[in-house]
Short mmCIF file of N, CA and C in Angstrom, two decimals:
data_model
loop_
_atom_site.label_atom_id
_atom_site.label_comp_id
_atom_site.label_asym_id
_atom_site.label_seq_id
_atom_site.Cartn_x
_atom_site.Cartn_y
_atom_site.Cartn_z
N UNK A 1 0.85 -1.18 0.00
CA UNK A 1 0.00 0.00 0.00
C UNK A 1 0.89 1.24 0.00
N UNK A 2 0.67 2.41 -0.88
CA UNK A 2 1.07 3.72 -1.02
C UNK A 2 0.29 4.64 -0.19
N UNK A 3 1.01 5.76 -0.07
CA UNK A 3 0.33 6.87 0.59
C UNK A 3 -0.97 7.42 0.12
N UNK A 4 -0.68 7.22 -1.89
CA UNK A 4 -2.19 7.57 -2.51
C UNK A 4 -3.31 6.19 -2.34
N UNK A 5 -2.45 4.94 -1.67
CA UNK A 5 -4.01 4.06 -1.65
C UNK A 5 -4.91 4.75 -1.31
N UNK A 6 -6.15 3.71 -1.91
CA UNK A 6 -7.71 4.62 -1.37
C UNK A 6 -8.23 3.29 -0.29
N UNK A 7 -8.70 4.03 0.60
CA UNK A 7 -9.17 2.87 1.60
C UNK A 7 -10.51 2.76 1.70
N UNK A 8 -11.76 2.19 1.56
CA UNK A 8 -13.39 2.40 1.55
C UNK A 8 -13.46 1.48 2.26
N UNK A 9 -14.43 1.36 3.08
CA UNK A 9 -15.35 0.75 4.32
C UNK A 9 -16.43 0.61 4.05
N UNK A 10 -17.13 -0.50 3.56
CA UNK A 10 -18.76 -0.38 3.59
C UNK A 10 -19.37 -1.50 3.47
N UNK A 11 -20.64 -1.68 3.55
CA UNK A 11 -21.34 -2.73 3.73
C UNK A 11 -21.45 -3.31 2.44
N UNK A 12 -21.37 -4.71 2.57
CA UNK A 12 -21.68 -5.20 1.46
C UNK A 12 -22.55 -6.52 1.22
N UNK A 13 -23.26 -7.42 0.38
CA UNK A 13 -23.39 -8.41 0.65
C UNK A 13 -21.97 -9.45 1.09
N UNK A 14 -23.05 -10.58 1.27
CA UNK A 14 -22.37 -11.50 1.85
C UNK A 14 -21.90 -12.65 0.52
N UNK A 15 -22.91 -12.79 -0.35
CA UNK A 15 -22.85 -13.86 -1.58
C UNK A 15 -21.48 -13.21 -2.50
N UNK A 16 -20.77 -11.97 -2.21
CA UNK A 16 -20.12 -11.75 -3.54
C UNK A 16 -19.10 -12.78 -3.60
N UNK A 17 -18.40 -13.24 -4.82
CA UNK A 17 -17.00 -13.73 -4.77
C UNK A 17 -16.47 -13.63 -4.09
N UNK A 18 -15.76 -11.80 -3.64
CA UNK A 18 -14.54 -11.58 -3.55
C UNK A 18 -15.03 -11.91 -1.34
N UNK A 19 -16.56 -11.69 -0.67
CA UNK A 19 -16.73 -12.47 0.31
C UNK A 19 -16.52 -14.08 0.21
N UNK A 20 -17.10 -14.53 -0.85
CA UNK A 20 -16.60 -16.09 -0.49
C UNK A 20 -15.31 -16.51 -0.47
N UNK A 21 -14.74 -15.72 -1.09
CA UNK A 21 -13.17 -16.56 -1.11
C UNK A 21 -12.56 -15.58 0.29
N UNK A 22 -13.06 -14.42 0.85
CA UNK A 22 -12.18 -13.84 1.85
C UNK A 22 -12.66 -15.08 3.35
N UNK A 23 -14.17 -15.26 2.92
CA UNK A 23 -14.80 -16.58 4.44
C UNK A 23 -14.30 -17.78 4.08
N UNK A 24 -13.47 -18.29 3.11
CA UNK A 24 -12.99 -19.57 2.61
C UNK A 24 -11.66 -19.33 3.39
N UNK A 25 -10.86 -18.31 3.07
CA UNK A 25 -9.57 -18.44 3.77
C UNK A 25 -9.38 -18.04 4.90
N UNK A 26 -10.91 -17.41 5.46
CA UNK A 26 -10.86 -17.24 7.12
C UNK A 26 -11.08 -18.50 7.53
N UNK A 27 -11.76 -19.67 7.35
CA UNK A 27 -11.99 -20.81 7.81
C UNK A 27 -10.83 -21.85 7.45
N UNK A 28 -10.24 -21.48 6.46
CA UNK A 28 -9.01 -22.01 6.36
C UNK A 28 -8.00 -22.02 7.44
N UNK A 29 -8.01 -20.90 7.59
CA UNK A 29 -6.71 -20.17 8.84
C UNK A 29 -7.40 -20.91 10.04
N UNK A 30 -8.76 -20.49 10.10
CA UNK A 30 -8.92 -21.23 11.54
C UNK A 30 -9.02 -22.64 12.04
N UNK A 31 -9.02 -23.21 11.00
CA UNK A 31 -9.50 -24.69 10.85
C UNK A 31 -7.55 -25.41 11.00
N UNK A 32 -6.97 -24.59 10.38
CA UNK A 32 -5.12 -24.45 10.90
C UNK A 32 -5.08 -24.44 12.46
N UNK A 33 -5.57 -23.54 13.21
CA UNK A 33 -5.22 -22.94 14.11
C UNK A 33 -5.78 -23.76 15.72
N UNK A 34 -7.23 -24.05 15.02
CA UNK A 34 -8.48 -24.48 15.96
C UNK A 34 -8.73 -25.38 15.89
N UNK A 35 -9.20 -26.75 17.10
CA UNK A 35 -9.47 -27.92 16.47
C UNK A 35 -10.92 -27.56 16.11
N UNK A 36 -11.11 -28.93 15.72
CA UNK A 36 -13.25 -28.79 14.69
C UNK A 36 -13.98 -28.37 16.05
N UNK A 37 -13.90 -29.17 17.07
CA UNK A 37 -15.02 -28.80 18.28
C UNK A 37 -14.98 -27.44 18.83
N UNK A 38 -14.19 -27.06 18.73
CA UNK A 38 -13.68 -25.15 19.35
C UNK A 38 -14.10 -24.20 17.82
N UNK A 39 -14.08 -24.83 16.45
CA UNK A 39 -14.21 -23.92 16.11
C UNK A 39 -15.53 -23.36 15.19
N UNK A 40 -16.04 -22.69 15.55
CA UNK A 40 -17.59 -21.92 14.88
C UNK A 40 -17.27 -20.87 13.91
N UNK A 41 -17.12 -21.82 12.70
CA UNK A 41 -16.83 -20.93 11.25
C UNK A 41 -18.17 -20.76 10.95
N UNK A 42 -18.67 -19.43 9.94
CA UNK A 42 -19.64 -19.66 9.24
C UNK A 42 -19.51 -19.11 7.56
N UNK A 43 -20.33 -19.64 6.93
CA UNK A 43 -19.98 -19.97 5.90
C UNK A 43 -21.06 -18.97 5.61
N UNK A 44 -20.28 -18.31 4.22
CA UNK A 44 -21.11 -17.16 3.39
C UNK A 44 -22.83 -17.11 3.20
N UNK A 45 -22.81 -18.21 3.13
CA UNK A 45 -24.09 -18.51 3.35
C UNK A 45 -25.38 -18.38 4.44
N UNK A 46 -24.75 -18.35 5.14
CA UNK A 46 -24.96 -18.85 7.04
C UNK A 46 -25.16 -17.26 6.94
N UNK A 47 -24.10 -16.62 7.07
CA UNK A 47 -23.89 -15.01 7.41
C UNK A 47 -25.03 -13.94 6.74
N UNK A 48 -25.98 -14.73 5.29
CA UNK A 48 -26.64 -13.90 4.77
C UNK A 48 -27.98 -13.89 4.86
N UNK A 49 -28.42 -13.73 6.56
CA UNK A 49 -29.49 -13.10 6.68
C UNK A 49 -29.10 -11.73 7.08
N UNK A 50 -31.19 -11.05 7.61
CA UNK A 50 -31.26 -10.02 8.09
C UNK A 50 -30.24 -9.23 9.46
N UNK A 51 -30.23 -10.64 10.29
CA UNK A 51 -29.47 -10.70 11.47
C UNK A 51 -27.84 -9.66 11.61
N UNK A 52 -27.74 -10.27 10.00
CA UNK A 52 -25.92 -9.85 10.03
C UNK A 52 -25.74 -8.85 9.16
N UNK A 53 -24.94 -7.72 9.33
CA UNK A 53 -24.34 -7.23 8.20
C UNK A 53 -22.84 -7.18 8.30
N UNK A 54 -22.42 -7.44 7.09
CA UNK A 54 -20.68 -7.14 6.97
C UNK A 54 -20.64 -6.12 6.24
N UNK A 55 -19.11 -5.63 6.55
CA UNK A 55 -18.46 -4.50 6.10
C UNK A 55 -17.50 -5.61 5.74
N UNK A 56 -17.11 -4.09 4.47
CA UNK A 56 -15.79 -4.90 3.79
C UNK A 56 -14.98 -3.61 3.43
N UNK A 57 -13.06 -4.14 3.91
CA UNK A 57 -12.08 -2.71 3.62
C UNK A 57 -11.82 -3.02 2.31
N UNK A 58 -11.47 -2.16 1.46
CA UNK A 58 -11.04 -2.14 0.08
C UNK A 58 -9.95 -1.65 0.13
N UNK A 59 -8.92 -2.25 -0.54
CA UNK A 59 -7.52 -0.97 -0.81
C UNK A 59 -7.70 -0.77 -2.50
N UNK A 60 -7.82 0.26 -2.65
CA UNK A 60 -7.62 0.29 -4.17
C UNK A 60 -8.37 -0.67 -5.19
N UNK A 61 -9.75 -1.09 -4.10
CA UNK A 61 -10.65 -1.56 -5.02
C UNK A 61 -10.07 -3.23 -4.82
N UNK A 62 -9.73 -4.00 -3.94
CA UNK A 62 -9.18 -5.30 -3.98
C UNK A 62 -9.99 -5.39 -2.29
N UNK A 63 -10.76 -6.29 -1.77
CA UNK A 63 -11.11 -6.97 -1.24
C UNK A 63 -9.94 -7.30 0.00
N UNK A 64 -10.01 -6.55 0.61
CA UNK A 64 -8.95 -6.57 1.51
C UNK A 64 -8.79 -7.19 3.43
N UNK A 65 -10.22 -7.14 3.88
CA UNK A 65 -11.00 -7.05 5.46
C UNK A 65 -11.76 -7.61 5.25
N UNK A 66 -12.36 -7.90 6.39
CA UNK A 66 -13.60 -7.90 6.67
C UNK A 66 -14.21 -8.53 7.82
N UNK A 67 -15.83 -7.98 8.55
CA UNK A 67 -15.90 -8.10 9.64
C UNK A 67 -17.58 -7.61 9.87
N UNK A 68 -18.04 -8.64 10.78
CA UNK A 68 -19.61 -8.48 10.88
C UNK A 68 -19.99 -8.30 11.85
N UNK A 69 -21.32 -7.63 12.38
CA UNK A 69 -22.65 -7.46 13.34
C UNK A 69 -23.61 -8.59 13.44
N UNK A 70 -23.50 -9.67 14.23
CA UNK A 70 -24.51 -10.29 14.51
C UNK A 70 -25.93 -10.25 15.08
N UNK A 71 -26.72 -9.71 15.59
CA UNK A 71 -27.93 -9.28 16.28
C UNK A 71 -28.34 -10.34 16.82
N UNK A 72 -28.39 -10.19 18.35
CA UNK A 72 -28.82 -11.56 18.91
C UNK A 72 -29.97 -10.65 19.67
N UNK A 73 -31.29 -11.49 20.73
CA UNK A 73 -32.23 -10.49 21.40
C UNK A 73 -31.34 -10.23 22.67
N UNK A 74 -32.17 -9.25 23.14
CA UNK A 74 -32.49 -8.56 24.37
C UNK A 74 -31.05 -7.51 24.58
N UNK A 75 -30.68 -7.40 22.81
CA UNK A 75 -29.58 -6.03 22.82
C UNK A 75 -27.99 -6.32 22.72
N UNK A 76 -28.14 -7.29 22.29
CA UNK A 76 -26.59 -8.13 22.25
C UNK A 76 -25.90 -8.05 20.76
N UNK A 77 -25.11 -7.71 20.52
CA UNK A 77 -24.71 -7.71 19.08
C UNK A 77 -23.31 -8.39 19.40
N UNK A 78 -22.79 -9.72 18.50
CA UNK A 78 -22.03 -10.41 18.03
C UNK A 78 -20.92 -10.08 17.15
N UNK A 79 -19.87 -9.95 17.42
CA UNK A 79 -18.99 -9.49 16.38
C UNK A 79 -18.45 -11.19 16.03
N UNK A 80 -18.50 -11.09 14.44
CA UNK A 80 -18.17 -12.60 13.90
C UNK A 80 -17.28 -11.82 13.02
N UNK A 81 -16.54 -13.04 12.30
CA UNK A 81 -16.10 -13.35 10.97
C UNK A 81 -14.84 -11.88 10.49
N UNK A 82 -14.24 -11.96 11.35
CA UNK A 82 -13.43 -10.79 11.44
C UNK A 82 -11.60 -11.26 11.11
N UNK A 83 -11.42 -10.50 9.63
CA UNK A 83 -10.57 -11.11 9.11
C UNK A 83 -9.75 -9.77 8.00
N UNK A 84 -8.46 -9.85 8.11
CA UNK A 84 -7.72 -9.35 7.09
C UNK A 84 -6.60 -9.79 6.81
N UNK A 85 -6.89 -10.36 5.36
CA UNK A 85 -5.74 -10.86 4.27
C UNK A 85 -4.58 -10.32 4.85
N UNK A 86 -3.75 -11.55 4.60
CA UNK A 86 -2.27 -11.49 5.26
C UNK A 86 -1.58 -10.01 4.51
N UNK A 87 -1.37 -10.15 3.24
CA UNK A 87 -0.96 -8.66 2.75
C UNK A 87 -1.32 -7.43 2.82
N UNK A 88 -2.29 -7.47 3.76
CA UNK A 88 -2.92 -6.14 4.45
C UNK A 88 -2.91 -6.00 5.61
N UNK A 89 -2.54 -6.69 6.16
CA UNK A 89 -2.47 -6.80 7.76
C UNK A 89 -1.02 -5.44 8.50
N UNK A 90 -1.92 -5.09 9.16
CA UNK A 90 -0.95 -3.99 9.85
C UNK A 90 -1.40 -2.79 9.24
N UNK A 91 -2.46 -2.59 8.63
CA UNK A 91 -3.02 -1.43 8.15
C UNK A 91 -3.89 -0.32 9.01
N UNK A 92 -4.31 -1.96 10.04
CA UNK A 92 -5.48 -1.21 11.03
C UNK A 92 -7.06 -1.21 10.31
N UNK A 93 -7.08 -1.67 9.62
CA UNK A 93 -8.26 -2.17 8.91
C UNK A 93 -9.28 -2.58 9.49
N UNK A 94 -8.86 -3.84 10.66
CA UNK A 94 -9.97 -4.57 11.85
C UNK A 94 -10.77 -3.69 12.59
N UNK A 95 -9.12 -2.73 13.18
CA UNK A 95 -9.93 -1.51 13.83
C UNK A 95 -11.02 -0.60 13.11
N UNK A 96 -10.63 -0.12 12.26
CA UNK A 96 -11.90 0.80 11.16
C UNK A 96 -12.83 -0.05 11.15
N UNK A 97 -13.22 -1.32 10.68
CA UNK A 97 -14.14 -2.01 10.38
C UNK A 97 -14.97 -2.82 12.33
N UNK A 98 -14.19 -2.54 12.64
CA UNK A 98 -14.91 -2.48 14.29
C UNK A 98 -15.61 -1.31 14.76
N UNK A 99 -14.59 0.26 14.70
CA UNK A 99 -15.54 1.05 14.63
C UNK A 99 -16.90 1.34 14.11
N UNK A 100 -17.07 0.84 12.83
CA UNK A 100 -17.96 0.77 12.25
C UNK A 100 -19.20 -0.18 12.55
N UNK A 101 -18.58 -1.27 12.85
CA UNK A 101 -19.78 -2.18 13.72
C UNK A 101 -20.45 -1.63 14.84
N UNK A 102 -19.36 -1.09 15.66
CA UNK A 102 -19.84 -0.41 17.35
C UNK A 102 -20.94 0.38 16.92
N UNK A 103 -20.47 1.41 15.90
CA UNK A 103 -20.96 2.71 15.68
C UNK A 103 -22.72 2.42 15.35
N UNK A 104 -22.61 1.10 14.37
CA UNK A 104 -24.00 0.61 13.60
C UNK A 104 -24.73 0.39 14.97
N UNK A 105 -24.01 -0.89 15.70
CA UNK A 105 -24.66 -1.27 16.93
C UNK A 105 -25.19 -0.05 17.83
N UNK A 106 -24.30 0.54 18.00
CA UNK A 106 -24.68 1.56 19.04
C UNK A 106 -26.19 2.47 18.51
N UNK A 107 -26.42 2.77 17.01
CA UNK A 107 -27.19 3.32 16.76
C UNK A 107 -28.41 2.74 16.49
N UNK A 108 -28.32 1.26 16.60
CA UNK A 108 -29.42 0.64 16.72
C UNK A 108 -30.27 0.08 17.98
N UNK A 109 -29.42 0.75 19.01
CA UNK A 109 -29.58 0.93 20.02
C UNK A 109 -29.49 -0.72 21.10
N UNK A 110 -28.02 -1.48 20.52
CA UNK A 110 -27.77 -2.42 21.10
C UNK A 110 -27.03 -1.98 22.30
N UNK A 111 -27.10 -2.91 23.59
CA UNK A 111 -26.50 -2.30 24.75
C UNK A 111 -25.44 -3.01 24.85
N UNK A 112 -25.08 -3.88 24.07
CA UNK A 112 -23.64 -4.75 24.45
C UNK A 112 -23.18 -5.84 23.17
N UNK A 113 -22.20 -5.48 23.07
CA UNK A 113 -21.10 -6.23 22.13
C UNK A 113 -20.36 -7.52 22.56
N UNK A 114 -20.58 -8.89 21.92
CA UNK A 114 -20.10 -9.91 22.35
C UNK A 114 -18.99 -10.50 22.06
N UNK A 115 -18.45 -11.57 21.72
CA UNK A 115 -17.39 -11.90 20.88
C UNK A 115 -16.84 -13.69 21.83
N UNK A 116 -16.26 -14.72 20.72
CA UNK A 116 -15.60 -15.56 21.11
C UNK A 116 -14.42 -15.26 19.92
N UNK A 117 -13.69 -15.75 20.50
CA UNK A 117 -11.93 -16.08 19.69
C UNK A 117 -11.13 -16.75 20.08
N UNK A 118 -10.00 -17.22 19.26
CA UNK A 118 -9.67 -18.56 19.91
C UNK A 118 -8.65 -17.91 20.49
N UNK A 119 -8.33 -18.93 21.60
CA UNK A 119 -7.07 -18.57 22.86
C UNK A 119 -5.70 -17.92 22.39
N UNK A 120 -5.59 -18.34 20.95
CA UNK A 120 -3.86 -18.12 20.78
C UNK A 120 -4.05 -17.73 19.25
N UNK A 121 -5.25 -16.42 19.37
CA UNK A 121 -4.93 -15.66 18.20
C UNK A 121 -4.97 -14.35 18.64
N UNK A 122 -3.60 -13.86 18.77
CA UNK A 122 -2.81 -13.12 19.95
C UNK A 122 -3.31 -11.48 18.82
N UNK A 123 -3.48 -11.26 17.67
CA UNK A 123 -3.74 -10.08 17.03
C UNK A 123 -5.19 -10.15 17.42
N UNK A 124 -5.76 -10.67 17.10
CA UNK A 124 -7.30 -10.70 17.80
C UNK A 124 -7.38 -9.85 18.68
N UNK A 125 -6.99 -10.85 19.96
CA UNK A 125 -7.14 -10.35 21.40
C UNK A 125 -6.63 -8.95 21.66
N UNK A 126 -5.60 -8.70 20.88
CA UNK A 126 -4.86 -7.07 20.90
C UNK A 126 -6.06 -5.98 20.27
N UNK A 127 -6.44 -6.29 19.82
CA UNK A 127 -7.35 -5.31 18.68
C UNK A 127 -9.01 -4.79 20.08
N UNK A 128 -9.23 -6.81 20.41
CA UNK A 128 -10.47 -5.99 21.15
C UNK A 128 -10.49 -5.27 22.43
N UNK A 129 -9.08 -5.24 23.28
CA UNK A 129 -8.40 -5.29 24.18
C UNK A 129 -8.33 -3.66 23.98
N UNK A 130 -7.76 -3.57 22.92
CA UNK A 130 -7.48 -2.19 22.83
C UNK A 130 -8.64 -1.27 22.62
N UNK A 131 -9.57 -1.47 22.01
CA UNK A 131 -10.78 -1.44 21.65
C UNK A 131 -11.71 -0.83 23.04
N UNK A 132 -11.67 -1.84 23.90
CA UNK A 132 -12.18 -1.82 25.30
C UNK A 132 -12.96 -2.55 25.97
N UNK A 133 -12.77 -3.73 25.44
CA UNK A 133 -13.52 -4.43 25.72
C UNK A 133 -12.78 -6.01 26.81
N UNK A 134 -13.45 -6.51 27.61
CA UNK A 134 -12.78 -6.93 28.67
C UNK A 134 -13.44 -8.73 28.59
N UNK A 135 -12.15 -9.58 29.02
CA UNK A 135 -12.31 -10.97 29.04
C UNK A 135 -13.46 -11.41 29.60
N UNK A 136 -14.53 -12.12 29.64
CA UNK A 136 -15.69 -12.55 30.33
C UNK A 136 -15.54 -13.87 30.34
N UNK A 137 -16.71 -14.70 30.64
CA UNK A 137 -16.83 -16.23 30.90
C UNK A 137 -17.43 -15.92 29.47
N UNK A 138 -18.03 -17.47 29.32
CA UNK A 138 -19.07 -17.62 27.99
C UNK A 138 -19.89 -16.94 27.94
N UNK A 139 -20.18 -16.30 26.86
CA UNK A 139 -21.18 -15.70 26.24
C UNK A 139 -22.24 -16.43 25.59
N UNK A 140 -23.46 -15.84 25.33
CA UNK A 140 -24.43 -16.73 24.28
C UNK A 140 -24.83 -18.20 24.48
N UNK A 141 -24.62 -18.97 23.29
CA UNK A 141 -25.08 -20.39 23.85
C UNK A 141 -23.06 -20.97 23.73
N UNK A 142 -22.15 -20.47 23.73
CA UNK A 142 -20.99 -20.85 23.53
C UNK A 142 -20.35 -21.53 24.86
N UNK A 143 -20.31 -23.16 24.23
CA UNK A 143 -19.55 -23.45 25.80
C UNK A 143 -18.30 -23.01 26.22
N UNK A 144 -17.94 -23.60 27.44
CA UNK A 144 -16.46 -23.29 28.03
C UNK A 144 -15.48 -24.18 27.20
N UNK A 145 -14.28 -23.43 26.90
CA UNK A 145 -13.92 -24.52 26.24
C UNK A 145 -12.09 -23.59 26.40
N UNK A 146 -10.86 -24.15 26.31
CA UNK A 146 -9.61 -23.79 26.99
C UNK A 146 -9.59 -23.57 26.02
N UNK A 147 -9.89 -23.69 24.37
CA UNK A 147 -9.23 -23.16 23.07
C UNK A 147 -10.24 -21.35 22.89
N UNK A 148 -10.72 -21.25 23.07
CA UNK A 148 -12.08 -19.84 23.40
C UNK A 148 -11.67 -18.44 24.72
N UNK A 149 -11.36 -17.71 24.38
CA UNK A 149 -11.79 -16.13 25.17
C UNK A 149 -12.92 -15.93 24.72
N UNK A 150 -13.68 -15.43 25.69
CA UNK A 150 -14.68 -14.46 25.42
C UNK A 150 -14.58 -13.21 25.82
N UNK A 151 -15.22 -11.94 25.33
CA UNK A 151 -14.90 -10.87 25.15
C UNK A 151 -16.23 -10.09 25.60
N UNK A 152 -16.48 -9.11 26.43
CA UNK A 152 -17.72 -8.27 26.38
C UNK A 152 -17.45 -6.57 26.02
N UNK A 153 -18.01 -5.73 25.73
CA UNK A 153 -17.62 -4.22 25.94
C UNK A 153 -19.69 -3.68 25.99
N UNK A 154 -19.90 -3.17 26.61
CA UNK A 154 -21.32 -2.23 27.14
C UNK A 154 -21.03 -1.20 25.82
N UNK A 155 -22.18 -0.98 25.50
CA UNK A 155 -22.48 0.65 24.40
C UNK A 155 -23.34 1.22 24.53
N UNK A 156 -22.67 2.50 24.61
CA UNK A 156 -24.12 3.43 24.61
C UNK A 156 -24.66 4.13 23.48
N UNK A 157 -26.00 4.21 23.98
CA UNK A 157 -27.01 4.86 22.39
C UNK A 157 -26.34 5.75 21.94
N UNK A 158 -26.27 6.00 20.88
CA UNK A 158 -25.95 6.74 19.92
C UNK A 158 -26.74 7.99 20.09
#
């Protein structure tokens, strides 16, 4: 990336290509990383209801991030599927595309942000950490499990 890259943030579907092949090599990496019982990939498919929206970073028009809003009840929003291509990494991309989730959440007037990730994906944990958001027990219907952090951060209305 150059100083003139262009960077765009925005929602997009979930069915495009350039999403299936970015949720193919996120499940790739994790399916590396995670055994099968610890790990809750979802597949492009899965991700394209009402429930979810993703954002996607662009550099220069190439498919670069990406990272979703789950909507669960009683005000809970899910951050899933949160991923940037190895040759973009260190851009800060996760972060922009988190802001952007909070920001959605917050204005939809969710009161709290959730999250699982696996134990020893150490950029992860830096991002939500920094972010502000603090280690919890299980969240949701997600069991306990030594390969899993869970993550909470509170939001306020917009």
């Amino acid at each position: 990336m150059t100083a003139s890259s262009s960077i765009m943030i925005s929602v997009e579907t979930r069915l495009s290509d350039d999403m299936r092949a970015m949720i193919g090599e996120l499940n790739a990496t994790l399916g590396s990383l995670t055994p099968d019982e610890a790990n809750y990939s979802m597949s492009a498919e899965e991700m394209d209801g009402p429930e979810t929206t993703v954002f996607v970073a662009r550099v220069d028009g190439k498919a670069a991030a990406c990272g979703a809003l789950y909507r669960h009840a009683d005000g809970i929003g899910e951050l899933k599927r949160f991923y940037s291509r190895p040759q973009f990494r260190g851009l800060g991309l996760a972060r922009r595309i988190l802001e952007h989730v909070s920001e959605l959440a917050a204005r939809e007037g969710l009161t709290r942000l959730v999250l699982e990730t696996g134990h020893n994906y150490q950029a992860a944990r830096r991002l939500y950490e920094q972010a502000g958001f603090s280690e919890c027990g299980p969240v949701l219907d997600y069991p306990e499990s030594p390969y899993s952090v869970f993550y909470t951060r509170p939001l306020r209305a917009a």
